[in-house]
Amino acid sequence: MQDVQKLEQIYEGKAKKVFKTSNPDLYIVEYKDDATAFNGIKKGTISGKGVINNKMSNIMFQILEKNGIKTHFVKELSDRETLVKAVKIVPLEIIIRNIAAGSFSKRYGVEEGTLLKNPTLEFSLKNDELNDPLINNSHIMALGVADENELKQISDMAYSVNEVMKKFFANIGIKLVDFKIEAGRFNGEIILADEISPDTCRFWDAETNKKLDKDRFRRDLGGVEEAYQEIFARIQNS
Ligand code: TMP
């Protein structure tokens, strides 16, 4: 594993690049400082974000692994690069919500910050041209995006990730409002892939409800870099 060579780039997303390696079972992901919102309409840079998102995701993946959740994480290679299992991403945004915010609040007319009676699970189809439309289990199976067994694994994994992360963040004075994860297929199994970072989660300070995530960028709230640094510092000091 030590002598895995970084080969050609196979994908560039809004926040990361993915490279092939000399081992067909492994990719290298490289985290960028680029930030977008509203399906790329708003563009910007969050200085140092790539380093924080890389390191924070890797910490989270290792905590989740310790709690029995399989992830794509293999090894951190540098500040911005990580060796991961070469999964095929299931084209779904898998979203868990504990507290109403964002598109949920808008869609259902619920005030942001309302505690939900149970964690909710929803899916969006990853398709930029269609603007990542909300999709239900029946649609997912009808379109062949995932089969029933995979959907069960994905749903169970999402709720398990929520339980582990909710506890972890509560211990460092953070409310885990909601988050988005992605699943990948690897050797016939569903495993956790992509990233877990302030780009993909809503984190509110437990005392003040201060937003410590990408909503500061999406909503022009200022203090974006500082929010990423603060959440990362709390994690490192935990
Ligand atoms: P939403 O309230 O805008 O639907 O977002 C729910 C969660 O998903 C929130 O934690 C932010 C995250 N998210 C992404 O990671 N990528 C996206 O493209 C969007 C729209 C949301």
mmCIF file of N, CA, C and O in Angstrom, residues 38-121:
data_model
loop_
_atom_site.group_PDB
_atom_site.id
_atom_site.type_symbol
_atom_site.label_atom_id
_atom_site.label_comp_id
_atom_site.label_asym_id
_atom_site.label_seq_id
_atom_site.Cartn_x
_atom_site.Cartn_y
_atom_site.Cartn_z
ATOM 1 N N PHE A 38 -26.159 26.251 -4.368
ATOM 2 C CA PHE A 38 -27.302 26.342 -5.294
ATOM 3 C C PHE A 38 -26.942 25.756 -6.652
ATOM 4 O O PHE A 38 -27.128 26.380 -7.694
ATOM 5 N N ASN A 39 -26.394 24.537 -6.590
ATOM 6 C CA ASN A 39 -26.009 23.809 -7.802
ATOM 7 C C ASN A 39 -25.042 24.603 -8.671
ATOM 8 O O ASN A 39 -25.174 24.643 -9.894
ATOM 9 N N GLY A 40 -24.075 25.219 -8.018
ATOM 10 C CA GLY A 40 -22.995 25.875 -8.748
ATOM 11 C C GLY A 40 -23.278 27.317 -9.148
ATOM 12 O O GLY A 40 -22.408 27.979 -9.727
ATOM 13 N N ILE A 41 -24.456 27.843 -8.837
ATOM 14 C CA ILE A 41 -24.782 29.229 -9.216
ATOM 15 C C ILE A 41 -23.911 30.203 -8.423
ATOM 16 O O ILE A 41 -23.403 31.182 -8.957
ATOM 17 N N LYS A 42 -23.735 29.925 -7.141
ATOM 18 C CA LYS A 42 -22.859 30.758 -6.281
ATOM 19 C C LYS A 42 -21.509 30.070 -6.205
ATOM 20 O O LYS A 42 -21.439 28.877 -5.896
ATOM 21 N N LYS A 43 -20.466 30.824 -6.508
ATOM 22 C CA LYS A 43 -19.110 30.241 -6.510
ATOM 23 C C LYS A 43 -18.197 31.058 -5.605
ATOM 24 O O LYS A 43 -18.343 32.275 -5.531
ATOM 25 N N GLY A 44 -17.251 30.378 -4.978
ATOM 26 C CA GLY A 44 -16.297 31.103 -4.150
ATOM 27 C C GLY A 44 -15.181 30.195 -3.701
ATOM 28 O O GLY A 44 -15.052 29.048 -4.159
ATOM 29 N N THR A 45 -14.366 30.736 -2.804
ATOM 30 C CA THR A 45 -13.263 29.970 -2.235
ATOM 31 C C THR A 45 -13.340 30.123 -0.726
ATOM 32 O O THR A 45 -13.614 31.223 -0.238
ATOM 33 N N ILE A 46 -13.132 29.033 -0.040
ATOM 34 C CA ILE A 46 -13.044 29.096 1.419
ATOM 35 C C ILE A 46 -11.626 28.651 1.752
ATOM 36 O O ILE A 46 -11.296 27.467 1.638
ATOM 37 N N SER A 47 -10.807 29.620 2.103
ATOM 38 C CA SER A 47 -9.378 29.370 2.256
ATOM 39 C C SER A 47 -9.118 28.339 3.351
ATOM 40 O O SER A 47 -9.597 28.473 4.472
ATOM 41 N N GLY A 48 -8.388 27.293 3.002
ATOM 42 C CA GLY A 48 -8.047 26.244 3.969
ATOM 43 C C GLY A 48 -9.116 25.178 4.133
ATOM 44 O O GLY A 48 -8.927 24.200 4.854
ATOM 45 N N LYS A 49 -10.242 25.324 3.431
ATOM 46 C CA LYS A 49 -11.345 24.366 3.564
ATOM 47 C C LYS A 49 -10.931 22.942 3.172
ATOM 48 O O LYS A 49 -11.311 21.970 3.833
ATOM 49 N N GLY A 50 -10.161 22.836 2.088
ATOM 50 C CA GLY A 50 -9.787 21.502 1.600
ATOM 51 C C GLY A 50 -9.036 20.709 2.657
ATOM 52 O O GLY A 50 -9.266 19.500 2.823
ATOM 53 N N VAL A 51 -8.150 21.397 3.366
ATOM 54 C CA VAL A 51 -7.349 20.714 4.395
ATOM 55 C C VAL A 51 -8.263 20.286 5.545
ATOM 56 O O VAL A 51 -8.213 19.134 6.015
ATOM 57 N N ILE A 52 -9.124 21.192 5.985
ATOM 58 C CA ILE A 52 -10.024 20.883 7.108
ATOM 59 C C ILE A 52 -10.986 19.751 6.722
ATOM 60 O O ILE A 52 -11.176 18.798 7.477
ATOM 61 N N ASN A 53 -11.572 19.842 5.533
ATOM 62 C CA ASN A 53 -12.548 18.811 5.138
ATOM 63 C C ASN A 53 -11.892 17.444 4.983
ATOM 64 O O ASN A 53 -12.486 16.415 5.318
ATOM 65 N N ASN A 54 -10.660 17.435 4.476
ATOM 66 C CA ASN A 54 -9.937 16.172 4.345
ATOM 67 C C ASN A 54 -9.696 15.565 5.726
ATOM 68 O O ASN A 54 -10.095 14.424 6.012
ATOM 69 N N LYS A 55 -9.110 16.359 6.620
ATOM 70 C CA LYS A 55 -8.730 15.830 7.935
ATOM 71 C C LYS A 55 -9.958 15.504 8.785
ATOM 72 O O LYS A 55 -9.999 14.478 9.477
ATOM 73 N N MET A 56 -10.967 16.368 8.694
ATOM 74 C CA MET A 56 -12.177 16.118 9.493
ATOM 75 C C MET A 56 -12.900 14.866 8.991
ATOM 76 O O MET A 56 -13.333 14.023 9.788
ATOM 77 N N SER A 57 -13.026 14.723 7.680
ATOM 78 C CA SER A 57 -13.685 13.523 7.134
ATOM 79 C C SER A 57 -12.958 12.271 7.604
ATOM 80 O O SER A 57 -13.589 11.287 7.999
ATOM 81 N N ASN A 58 -11.640 12.319 7.576
ATOM 82 C CA ASN A 58 -10.872 11.127 7.948
ATOM 83 C C ASN A 58 -11.041 10.786 9.426
ATOM 84 O O ASN A 58 -11.135 9.604 9.788
ATOM 85 N N ILE A 59 -11.110 11.814 10.265
ATOM 86 C CA ILE A 59 -11.374 11.574 11.690
ATOM 87 C C ILE A 59 -12.760 10.942 11.848
ATOM 88 O O ILE A 59 -12.936 9.942 12.551
ATOM 89 N N MET A 60 -13.747 11.506 11.165
ATOM 90 C CA MET A 60 -15.117 10.986 11.284
ATOM 91 C C MET A 60 -15.201 9.552 10.765
ATOM 92 O O MET A 60 -15.833 8.691 11.389
ATOM 93 N N PHE A 61 -14.580 9.285 9.629
ATOM 94 C CA PHE A 61 -14.631 7.923 9.074
ATOM 95 C C PHE A 61 -14.013 6.916 10.054
ATOM 96 O O PHE A 61 -14.529 5.811 10.222
ATOM 97 N N GLN A 62 -12.927 7.322 10.719
ATOM 98 C CA GLN A 62 -12.280 6.392 11.658
ATOM 99 C C GLN A 62 -13.155 6.159 12.895
ATOM 100 O O GLN A 62 -13.216 5.041 13.410
ATOM 101 N N ILE A 63 -13.840 7.201 13.345
ATOM 102 C CA ILE A 63 -14.765 7.032 14.477
ATOM 103 C C ILE A 63 -15.902 6.096 14.060
ATOM 104 O O ILE A 63 -16.298 5.191 14.813
ATOM 105 N N LEU A 64 -16.416 6.294 12.867
ATOM 106 C CA LEU A 64 -17.533 5.457 12.394
ATOM 107 C C LEU A 64 -17.084 4.002 12.235
ATOM 108 O O LEU A 64 -17.803 3.071 12.613
ATOM 109 N N GLU A 65 -15.869 3.805 11.706
ATOM 110 C CA GLU A 65 -15.330 2.438 11.571
ATOM 111 C C GLU A 65 -15.277 1.752 12.938
ATOM 112 O O GLU A 65 -15.644 0.592 13.069
ATOM 113 N N LYS A 66 -14.828 2.510 13.955
ATOM 114 C CA LYS A 66 -14.748 1.952 15.316
ATOM 115 C C LYS A 66 -16.120 1.542 15.820
ATOM 116 O O LYS A 66 -16.253 0.700 16.705
ATOM 117 N N ASN A 67 -17.152 2.169 15.259
ATOM 118 C CA ASN A 67 -18.528 1.857 15.648
ATOM 119 C C ASN A 67 -19.204 0.899 14.670
ATOM 120 O O ASN A 67 -20.430 0.809 14.626
ATOM 121 N N GLY A 68 -18.389 0.193 13.883
ATOM 122 C CA GLY A 68 -18.924 -0.894 13.051
ATOM 123 C C GLY A 68 -19.472 -0.474 11.695
ATOM 124 O O GLY A 68 -20.118 -1.281 11.019
ATOM 125 N N ILE A 69 -19.216 0.780 11.285
ATOM 126 C CA ILE A 69 -19.715 1.234 9.982
ATOM 127 C C ILE A 69 -18.560 1.187 8.978
ATOM 128 O O ILE A 69 -17.487 1.769 9.216
ATOM 129 N N LYS A 70 -18.776 0.482 7.874
ATOM 130 C CA LYS A 70 -17.700 0.358 6.877
ATOM 131 C C LYS A 70 -17.633 1.611 6.021
ATOM 132 O O LYS A 70 -18.664 2.113 5.571
ATOM 133 N N THR A 71 -16.405 2.121 5.825
ATOM 134 C CA THR A 71 -16.219 3.349 5.036
ATOM 135 C C THR A 71 -15.151 3.130 3.967
ATOM 136 O O THR A 71 -14.431 2.131 3.989
ATOM 137 N N HIS A 72 -15.023 4.111 3.089
ATOM 138 C CA HIS A 72 -14.023 4.015 2.008
ATOM 139 C C HIS A 72 -12.622 4.411 2.479
ATOM 140 O O HIS A 72 -11.654 4.264 1.741
ATOM 141 N N PHE A 73 -12.500 4.909 3.719
ATOM 142 C CA PHE A 73 -11.214 5.449 4.192
ATOM 143 C C PHE A 73 -10.122 4.373 4.240
ATOM 144 O O PHE A 73 -10.332 3.292 4.770
ATOM 145 N N VAL A 74 -8.957 4.702 3.697
ATOM 146 C CA VAL A 74 -7.799 3.799 3.809
ATOM 147 C C VAL A 74 -6.671 4.500 4.568
ATOM 148 O O VAL A 74 -6.237 4.037 5.616
ATOM 149 N N LYS A 75 -6.231 5.655 4.060
ATOM 150 C CA LYS A 75 -5.070 6.300 4.689
ATOM 151 C C LYS A 75 -4.969 7.763 4.261
ATOM 152 O O LYS A 75 -5.095 8.059 3.065
ATOM 153 N N GLU A 76 -4.700 8.635 5.228
ATOM 154 C CA GLU A 76 -4.453 10.039 4.876
ATOM 155 C C GLU A 76 -3.041 10.155 4.311
ATOM 156 O O GLU A 76 -2.086 9.690 4.932
ATOM 157 N N LEU A 77 -2.914 10.763 3.127
ATOM 158 C CA LEU A 77 -1.604 10.832 2.468
ATOM 159 C C LEU A 77 -0.930 12.181 2.659
ATOM 160 O O LEU A 77 0.296 12.275 2.674
ATOM 161 N N SER A 78 -1.735 13.231 2.739
ATOM 162 C CA SER A 78 -1.193 14.584 2.912
ATOM 163 C C SER A 78 -2.330 15.467 3.417
ATOM 164 O O SER A 78 -3.444 14.992 3.614
ATOM 165 N N ASP A 79 -2.053 16.755 3.565
ATOM 166 C CA ASP A 79 -3.076 17.687 4.072
ATOM 167 C C ASP A 79 -4.364 17.631 3.255
ATOM 168 O O ASP A 79 -5.449 17.813 3.788
ATOM 169 N N ARG A 80 -4.234 17.423 1.959
ATOM 170 C CA ARG A 80 -5.418 17.472 1.091
ATOM 171 C C ARG A 80 -5.745 16.140 0.407
ATOM 172 O O ARG A 80 -6.759 16.054 -0.275
ATOM 173 N N GLU A 81 -4.871 15.136 0.578
ATOM 174 C CA GLU A 81 -5.047 13.894 -0.187
ATOM 175 C C GLU A 81 -5.270 12.692 0.717
ATOM 176 O O GLU A 81 -4.559 12.519 1.706
ATOM 177 N N THR A 82 -6.204 11.856 0.316
ATOM 178 C CA THR A 82 -6.477 10.624 1.061
ATOM 179 C C THR A 82 -6.657 9.455 0.106
ATOM 180 O O THR A 82 -7.271 9.585 -0.954
ATOM 181 N N LEU A 83 -6.095 8.328 0.532
ATOM 182 C CA LEU A 83 -6.264 7.076 -0.207
ATOM 183 C C LEU A 83 -7.582 6.448 0.235
ATOM 184 O O LEU A 83 -7.840 6.317 1.440
ATOM 185 N N VAL A 84 -8.420 6.103 -0.736
ATOM 186 C CA VAL A 84 -9.740 5.532 -0.422
ATOM 187 C C VAL A 84 -9.994 4.306 -1.289
ATOM 188 O O VAL A 84 -9.350 4.125 -2.328
ATOM 189 N N LYS A 85 -10.950 3.513 -0.864
ATOM 190 C CA LYS A 85 -11.361 2.370 -1.680
ATOM 191 C C LYS A 85 -12.052 2.882 -2.947
ATOM 192 O O LYS A 85 -12.813 3.860 -2.894
ATOM 193 N N ALA A 86 -11.798 2.208 -4.060
ATOM 194 C CA ALA A 86 -12.326 2.654 -5.361
ATOM 195 C C ALA A 86 -13.786 2.221 -5.506
ATOM 196 O O ALA A 86 -14.101 1.255 -6.204
ATOM 197 N N VAL A 87 -14.648 2.946 -4.842
ATOM 198 C CA VAL A 87 -16.079 2.592 -4.880
ATOM 199 C C VAL A 87 -16.730 3.139 -6.147
ATOM 200 O O VAL A 87 -16.225 4.067 -6.781
ATOM 201 N N LYS A 88 -17.872 2.553 -6.474
ATOM 202 C CA LYS A 88 -18.778 3.145 -7.487
ATOM 203 C C LYS A 88 -19.875 3.837 -6.681
ATOM 204 O O LYS A 88 -20.630 3.189 -5.943
ATOM 205 N N ILE A 89 -19.942 5.138 -6.805
ATOM 206 C CA ILE A 89 -20.911 5.909 -6.012
ATOM 207 C C ILE A 89 -22.343 5.614 -6.461
ATOM 208 O O ILE A 89 -22.637 5.613 -7.655
ATOM 209 N N VAL A 90 -23.209 5.328 -5.504
ATOM 210 C CA VAL A 90 -24.643 5.227 -5.770
ATOM 211 C C VAL A 90 -25.131 6.673 -5.931
ATOM 212 O O VAL A 90 -24.909 7.484 -5.024
ATOM 213 N N PRO A 91 -25.755 7.010 -7.067
ATOM 214 C CA PRO A 91 -26.037 8.437 -7.313
ATOM 215 C C PRO A 91 -27.210 8.994 -6.505
ATOM 216 O O PRO A 91 -28.240 9.400 -7.041
ATOM 217 N N LEU A 92 -27.020 8.972 -5.176
ATOM 218 C CA LEU A 92 -28.042 9.485 -4.260
ATOM 219 C C LEU A 92 -27.390 10.387 -3.226
ATOM 220 O O LEU A 92 -26.296 10.080 -2.741
ATOM 221 N N GLU A 93 -28.041 11.485 -2.886
ATOM 222 C CA GLU A 93 -27.678 12.251 -1.706
ATOM 223 C C GLU A 93 -28.567 11.701 -0.597
ATOM 224 O O GLU A 93 -29.802 11.716 -0.715
ATOM 225 N N ILE A 94 -27.946 11.196 0.444
ATOM 226 C CA ILE A 94 -28.664 10.528 1.533
ATOM 227 C C ILE A 94 -28.666 11.523 2.696
ATOM 228 O O ILE A 94 -27.596 11.854 3.226
ATOM 229 N N ILE A 95 -29.833 12.019 3.036
ATOM 230 C CA ILE A 95 -29.901 13.127 4.000
ATOM 231 C C ILE A 95 -30.676 12.720 5.245
ATOM 232 O O ILE A 95 -31.805 12.220 5.158
ATOM 233 N N ILE A 96 -30.037 12.917 6.388
ATOM 234 C CA ILE A 96 -30.685 12.700 7.681
ATOM 235 C C ILE A 96 -30.859 14.063 8.345
ATOM 236 O O ILE A 96 -29.956 14.891 8.315
ATOM 237 N N ARG A 97 -32.027 14.263 8.949
ATOM 238 C CA ARG A 97 -32.293 15.513 9.653
ATOM 239 C C ARG A 97 -32.770 15.224 11.073
ATOM 240 O O ARG A 97 -33.665 14.384 11.257
ATOM 241 N N ASN A 98 -32.184 15.942 12.027
ATOM 242 C CA ASN A 98 -32.627 15.873 13.422
ATOM 243 C C ASN A 98 -33.429 17.112 13.810
ATOM 244 O O ASN A 98 -34.299 17.051 14.677
ATOM 245 N N ILE A 99 -33.087 18.214 13.183
ATOM 246 C CA ILE A 99 -33.697 19.516 13.461
ATOM 247 C C ILE A 99 -34.060 20.132 12.109
ATOM 248 O O ILE A 99 -33.275 20.032 11.154
ATOM 249 N N ALA A 100 -35.221 20.771 12.024
ATOM 250 C CA ALA A 100 -35.633 21.359 10.740
ATOM 251 C C ALA A 100 -34.708 22.509 10.343
ATOM 252 O O ALA A 100 -34.343 23.345 11.179
ATOM 253 N N ALA A 101 -34.311 22.519 9.083
ATOM 254 C CA ALA A 101 -33.492 23.612 8.534
ATOM 255 C C ALA A 101 -33.529 23.510 7.008
ATOM 256 O O ALA A 101 -34.047 22.534 6.455
ATOM 257 N N GLY A 102 -32.983 24.528 6.367
ATOM 258 C CA GLY A 102 -32.749 24.489 4.926
ATOM 259 C C GLY A 102 -33.975 24.127 4.109
ATOM 260 O O GLY A 102 -35.076 24.647 4.339
ATOM 261 N N SER A 103 -33.791 23.220 3.152
ATOM 262 C CA SER A 103 -34.872 22.910 2.203
ATOM 263 C C SER A 103 -36.065 22.247 2.890
ATOM 264 O O SER A 103 -37.201 22.378 2.438
ATOM 265 N N PHE A 104 -35.820 21.560 4.012
ATOM 266 C CA PHE A 104 -36.924 20.911 4.748
ATOM 267 C C PHE A 104 -37.854 21.981 5.327
ATOM 268 O O PHE A 104 -39.081 21.901 5.192
ATOM 269 N N SER A 105 -37.243 22.995 5.943
ATOM 270 C CA SER A 105 -38.031 24.080 6.542
ATOM 271 C C SER A 105 -38.846 24.799 5.484
ATOM 272 O O SER A 105 -40.016 25.131 5.690
ATOM 273 N N LYS A 106 -38.219 25.019 4.337
ATOM 274 C CA LYS A 106 -38.870 25.724 3.235
ATOM 275 C C LYS A 106 -40.024 24.885 2.681
ATOM 276 O O LYS A 106 -41.147 25.370 2.525
ATOM 277 N N ARG A 107 -39.730 23.598 2.401
ATOM 278 C CA ARG A 107 -40.729 22.736 1.754
ATOM 279 C C ARG A 107 -41.964 22.535 2.615
ATOM 280 O O ARG A 107 -43.078 22.526 2.121
ATOM 281 N N TYR A 108 -41.744 22.352 3.922
ATOM 282 C CA TYR A 108 -42.866 22.003 4.799
ATOM 283 C C TYR A 108 -43.336 23.171 5.672
ATOM 284 O O TYR A 108 -44.234 22.995 6.506
ATOM 285 N N GLY A 109 -42.725 24.343 5.497
ATOM 286 C CA GLY A 109 -43.159 25.514 6.261
ATOM 287 C C GLY A 109 -42.924 25.359 7.755
ATOM 288 O O GLY A 109 -43.758 25.740 8.570
ATOM 289 N N VAL A 110 -41.788 24.778 8.116
ATOM 290 C CA VAL A 110 -41.459 24.558 9.535
ATOM 291 C C VAL A 110 -40.301 25.479 9.905
ATOM 292 O O VAL A 110 -39.311 25.553 9.177
ATOM 293 N N GLU A 111 -40.424 26.149 11.016
ATOM 294 C CA GLU A 111 -39.382 27.089 11.417
ATOM 295 C C GLU A 111 -38.037 26.391 11.596
ATOM 296 O O GLU A 111 -37.977 25.298 12.191
ATOM 297 N N GLU A 112 -36.977 27.011 11.100
ATOM 298 C CA GLU A 112 -35.634 26.455 11.315
ATOM 299 C C GLU A 112 -35.373 26.333 12.808
ATOM 300 O O GLU A 112 -35.699 27.252 13.562
ATOM 301 N N GLY A 113 -34.804 25.219 13.212
ATOM 302 C CA GLY A 113 -34.502 25.020 14.625
ATOM 303 C C GLY A 113 -35.534 24.157 15.331
ATOM 304 O O GLY A 113 -35.315 23.752 16.476
ATOM 305 N N THR A 114 -36.642 23.857 14.664
ATOM 306 C CA THR A 114 -37.664 22.998 15.283
ATOM 307 C C THR A 114 -37.118 21.574 15.409
ATOM 308 O O THR A 114 -36.681 20.979 14.416
ATOM 309 N N LEU A 115 -37.140 21.065 16.644
ATOM 310 C CA LEU A 115 -36.665 19.695 16.870
ATOM 311 C C LEU A 115 -37.673 18.718 16.268
ATOM 312 O O LEU A 115 -38.879 18.801 16.544
ATOM 313 N N LEU A 116 -37.209 17.812 15.434
ATOM 314 C CA LEU A 116 -38.106 16.837 14.798
ATOM 315 C C LEU A 116 -38.387 15.699 15.777
ATOM 316 O O LEU A 116 -37.522 15.343 16.583
ATOM 317 N N LYS A 117 -39.583 15.138 15.703
ATOM 318 C CA LYS A 117 -39.974 14.093 16.661
ATOM 319 C C LYS A 117 -39.184 12.806 16.441
ATOM 320 O O LYS A 117 -39.085 11.968 17.322
ATOM 321 N N ASN A 118 -38.674 12.645 15.235
ATOM 322 C CA ASN A 118 -37.767 11.521 14.964
ATOM 323 C C ASN A 118 -36.806 11.970 13.863
ATOM 324 O O ASN A 118 -37.142 12.866 13.071
ATOM 325 N N PRO A 119 -35.613 11.345 13.795
ATOM 326 C CA PRO A 119 -34.723 11.688 12.680
ATOM 327 C C PRO A 119 -35.411 11.302 11.368
ATOM 328 O O PRO A 119 -36.072 10.265 11.303
ATOM 329 N N THR A 120 -35.291 12.154 10.371
ATOM 330 C CA THR A 120 -35.889 11.824 9.068
ATOM 331 C C THR A 120 -34.790 11.444 8.084
ATOM 332 O O THR A 120 -33.653 11.914 8.188
ATOM 333 N N LEU A 121 -35.172 10.599 7.139
ATOM 334 C CA LEU A 121 -34.258 10.170 6.071
ATOM 335 C C LEU A 121 -34.885 10.567 4.750
ATOM 336 O O LEU A 121 -36.077 10.319 4.534
#
